[in-house]
Short mmCIF file of C-alpha atoms in Angstrom, two decimals:
data_model
loop_
_atom_site.label_atom_id
_atom_site.label_comp_id
_atom_site.label_asym_id
_atom_site.label_seq_id
_atom_site.Cartn_x
_atom_site.Cartn_y
_atom_site.Cartn_z
CA MET I 255 -2.27 0.28 -18.96
CA LEU I 256 -0.31 -2.40 -16.85
CA VAL I 257 -1.54 -5.44 -15.85
CA GLY I 258 -0.92 -8.03 -13.02
CA THR I 259 -2.01 -11.06 -12.30
CA ASP I 260 -1.49 -14.70 -10.62
CA ASP I 261 1.75 -15.23 -13.22
CA GLY I 262 3.09 -12.25 -13.67
CA ALA I 263 2.66 -8.62 -15.11
CA ALA I 264 1.78 -7.09 -18.21
CA LEU I 265 1.63 -4.00 -20.56
CA LEU I 266 -1.89 -3.95 -22.12
CA GLY I 267 -1.59 -2.43 -25.39
CA LYS I 268 -3.16 -2.70 -29.31
CA GLU I 269 -2.08 -6.00 -29.77
CA GLY I 270 -2.20 -7.40 -26.31
CA PRO I 271 -0.93 -8.03 -23.62
CA THR I 272 3.15 -8.01 -23.46
CA ARG I 273 4.51 -9.63 -19.86
CA ILE I 274 7.40 -7.72 -18.43
CA PRO I 275 10.27 -10.15 -18.61
CA GLY I 276 11.01 -12.03 -15.00
CA THR I 277 8.37 -11.35 -13.46
CA GLU I 278 6.75 -14.80 -14.65
CA ALA I 279 5.62 -17.45 -11.99
CA ARG I 280 5.62 -14.48 -9.68
CA ARG I 281 1.92 -12.75 -8.40
CA ILE I 282 1.88 -9.48 -8.28
CA LYS I 283 -1.12 -7.54 -6.36
CA ALA I 284 -0.25 -3.93 -7.00
CA MET I 285 1.93 -1.46 -9.04
CA ALA I 286 2.65 2.14 -8.38
CA MET I 287 5.56 3.65 -10.93
CA ASP I 288 7.12 6.23 -9.45
CA ARG I 289 8.80 10.01 -10.29
CA GLY I 290 12.75 8.28 -11.24
CA GLY I 291 10.55 6.01 -13.47
CA THR I 292 11.01 2.97 -11.92
CA LEU I 293 7.97 0.29 -11.53
CA TRP I 294 7.34 -0.89 -8.12
CA MET I 295 5.56 -4.67 -7.86
CA VAL I 296 4.71 -6.38 -4.97
CA SER I 297 3.64 -9.68 -3.46
CA THR I 298 1.88 -10.79 -0.03
CA ILE I 299 3.92 -14.59 -1.37
CA GLY I 300 7.53 -13.37 -2.54
CA PRO I 301 9.57 -10.10 -2.92
CA ALA I 302 9.75 -6.95 -4.15
CA LEU I 303 10.37 -6.77 -7.85
CA TRP I 304 11.27 -3.56 -9.53
CA LEU I 305 11.49 -2.65 -13.56
CA ARG I 306 13.97 0.21 -13.79
CA PRO I 307 14.26 2.53 -16.10
CA GLY I 308 16.49 1.41 -19.03
CA GLN I 309 15.69 -1.75 -17.82
CA THR I 310 14.02 -4.54 -19.98
CA ARG I 311 14.10 -7.55 -17.23
CA ALA I 312 12.23 -7.29 -14.18
CA THR I 313 14.48 -7.85 -10.45
CA VAL I 314 14.64 -8.06 -7.06
CA PRO I 315 15.62 -5.23 -5.18
CA ALA I 316 17.62 -5.51 -2.23
CA LEU I 317 15.52 -4.72 0.23
CA GLY I 318 16.05 -7.22 2.80
CA GLU I 319 13.48 -9.09 5.18
CA LEU I 320 10.88 -5.84 4.32
CA GLY I 321 10.83 -6.18 0.22
CA SER I 322 9.10 -9.34 0.28
CA GLY I 323 5.36 -9.63 2.26
CA LEU I 324 3.69 -6.53 0.51
CA ASN I 325 0.27 -5.57 0.05
CA SER I 326 -0.16 -2.39 -1.39
CA VAL I 327 2.47 0.35 -3.08
CA MET I 328 1.51 4.07 -4.04
CA GLU I 329 3.15 7.11 -4.47
CA ASP I 330 1.85 10.05 -2.88
CA SER I 331 1.32 14.06 -3.84
CA LYS I 332 4.76 15.10 -2.79
CA GLY I 333 6.25 11.76 -4.59
CA GLN I 334 7.05 10.05 -1.69
CA LEU I 335 6.61 5.55 -1.88
CA TRP I 336 4.53 3.68 0.23
CA LEU I 337 4.04 0.30 0.83
CA GLY I 338 1.50 -2.07 2.82
CA HIS I 339 3.49 -5.10 4.91
CA SER I 340 1.94 -7.84 6.17
CA ARG I 341 2.90 -7.75 9.23
CA PHE I 342 4.78 -5.07 9.56
CA GLY I 343 2.34 -2.32 9.13
CA LEU I 344 3.24 0.67 6.95
CA LEU I 345 6.62 1.21 5.18
CA GLN I 346 7.84 4.43 3.31
CA TRP I 347 10.80 4.38 0.63
CA ASP I 348 14.07 5.98 0.93
CA PRO I 349 15.41 6.82 -2.01
CA VAL I 350 19.12 8.56 -0.41
CA ALA I 351 19.29 4.92 1.84
CA GLY I 352 18.32 2.45 -1.32
CA ARG I 353 16.05 1.29 1.26
CA LEU I 354 12.44 0.56 3.10
CA ARG I 355 12.03 2.15 6.88
CA GLN I 356 9.45 1.76 8.86
CA GLU I 357 6.71 5.00 9.06
CA VAL I 358 3.93 2.53 11.28
CA GLY I 359 4.24 -0.59 12.92
CA PRO I 360 2.61 -3.38 15.07
CA ASP I 361 3.21 -0.77 18.46
CA ILE I 362 0.70 2.16 17.57
CA ALA I 363 -2.21 -1.58 17.76
CA GLN I 364 -0.29 -2.95 20.50
CA THR I 365 -0.32 -5.76 18.76
CA GLN I 366 2.43 -8.61 17.44
CA HIS I 367 1.29 -8.02 13.79
CA LEU I 368 0.27 -4.66 11.94
CA GLY I 369 -0.82 -5.66 8.47
CA ALA I 370 -0.88 -2.41 5.85
CA PHE I 371 -3.65 -3.14 3.22
CA SER I 372 -4.53 0.27 1.06
CA ILE I 373 -2.72 3.18 0.91
CA GLU I 374 -4.68 6.12 0.01
CA GLU I 375 -4.50 10.47 0.10
CA ASP I 376 -7.34 12.34 0.03
CA ALA I 377 -7.18 15.86 -1.24
CA GLN I 378 -5.96 17.58 1.74
CA GLY I 379 -3.30 15.02 1.17
CA ARG I 380 -3.30 12.95 4.58
CA LEU I 381 -3.13 9.91 4.37
CA TRP I 382 -5.41 6.91 4.58
CA VAL I 383 -4.05 2.88 5.51
CA GLY I 384 -6.96 0.54 5.76
CA THR I 385 -5.04 -2.43 8.71
CA THR I 386 -5.76 -5.12 10.53
CA ALA I 387 -6.49 -3.31 13.19
CA GLY I 388 -8.42 -0.23 12.00
CA LEU I 389 -7.80 2.92 10.05
CA LEU I 390 -4.87 4.68 9.91
CA VAL I 391 -4.86 7.94 9.21
CA ARG I 392 -1.99 10.85 8.76
CA GLY I 393 -2.58 14.11 9.63
CA PRO I 394 -0.86 17.37 8.13
CA GLU I 395 1.11 17.54 10.56
CA GLY I 396 2.53 13.85 9.62
CA ARG I 397 1.37 11.98 13.11
CA TRP I 398 -0.73 9.02 12.53
CA ARG I 399 -4.13 7.84 14.29
CA LEU I 400 -5.45 4.44 14.54
CA PHE I 401 -9.36 4.90 13.93
CA THR I 402 -10.71 1.29 15.88
CA ASP I 403 -14.62 0.32 16.70
CA ARG I 404 -14.38 2.54 19.34
CA ASP I 405 -14.63 4.80 17.21
CA GLY I 406 -17.43 3.80 14.76
CA LEU I 407 -15.41 1.27 12.21
CA ARG I 408 -16.95 -2.38 12.12
CA PRO I 409 -14.60 -4.52 14.00
CA ASN I 410 -13.47 -6.39 11.62
CA ILE I 411 -9.83 -5.92 8.94
CA VAL I 412 -9.79 -2.38 6.37
CA ARG I 413 -9.30 -3.60 3.48
CA GLY I 414 -9.72 -0.25 1.54
CA LEU I 415 -11.30 3.07 0.74
CA ALA I 416 -12.34 5.36 -2.31
CA PHE I 417 -12.97 9.20 -1.68
CA LEU I 418 -16.00 10.71 -3.13
CA PRO I 419 -15.92 14.41 -4.48
CA ASP I 420 -17.70 15.38 -1.18
CA GLY I 421 -14.42 14.87 0.47
CA SER I 422 -16.12 11.76 2.54
CA ALA I 423 -14.90 8.35 2.26
CA TRP I 424 -16.16 4.70 2.22
CA ILE I 425 -14.11 2.57 4.42
CA HIS I 426 -15.03 -1.86 3.19
CA TYR I 427 -14.22 -4.45 5.74
CA GLN I 428 -12.04 -7.96 4.47
CA GLU I 429 -15.84 -9.84 6.17
CA PRO I 430 -18.84 -8.71 4.19
CA GLN I 431 -20.08 -6.64 6.81
CA GLY I 432 -21.26 -3.01 5.04
CA LEU I 433 -19.72 0.41 4.36
CA THR I 434 -18.42 2.71 6.50
CA ARG I 435 -18.93 6.50 5.63
CA VAL I 436 -16.34 9.02 6.92
CA ARG I 437 -17.28 12.80 6.55
#
């Protein structure tokens, strides 16, 4: 099991935790292992880290401004890596170019900044992203739609969601103002 803390990341085994070298004194907010075997570690207060296959020490990838201030990271069922940025919205890793590209930015919400938090995939392959402007959902055709309080959500930051076996989802907010169930 991998564990992210306010003081780095560790592998948790039978003998206890073993720190991942290169993560010391770094807050690790989220982690994901991609299909190529790279462990991605992100933090809103610093640059992303990765541990590439065959390496023993985590390093800072050359991702530029988009590589710092990340809230979340996940790999979808198609093997695409998605990252939620604290200001630039939803990013996607382009492994061929070796860079991050913006998939959905602040313009969808007509704001200066768009924070993207939890990224989840449902059984139909749709992506759902909690943001500072509401809930982003990518339909099967690849188009994004932003759901807000005008669509029945609470007028708060959507921090995340969880899917139930029946296909419905529970959405939670930054402020403790209840949950919203989506079917």
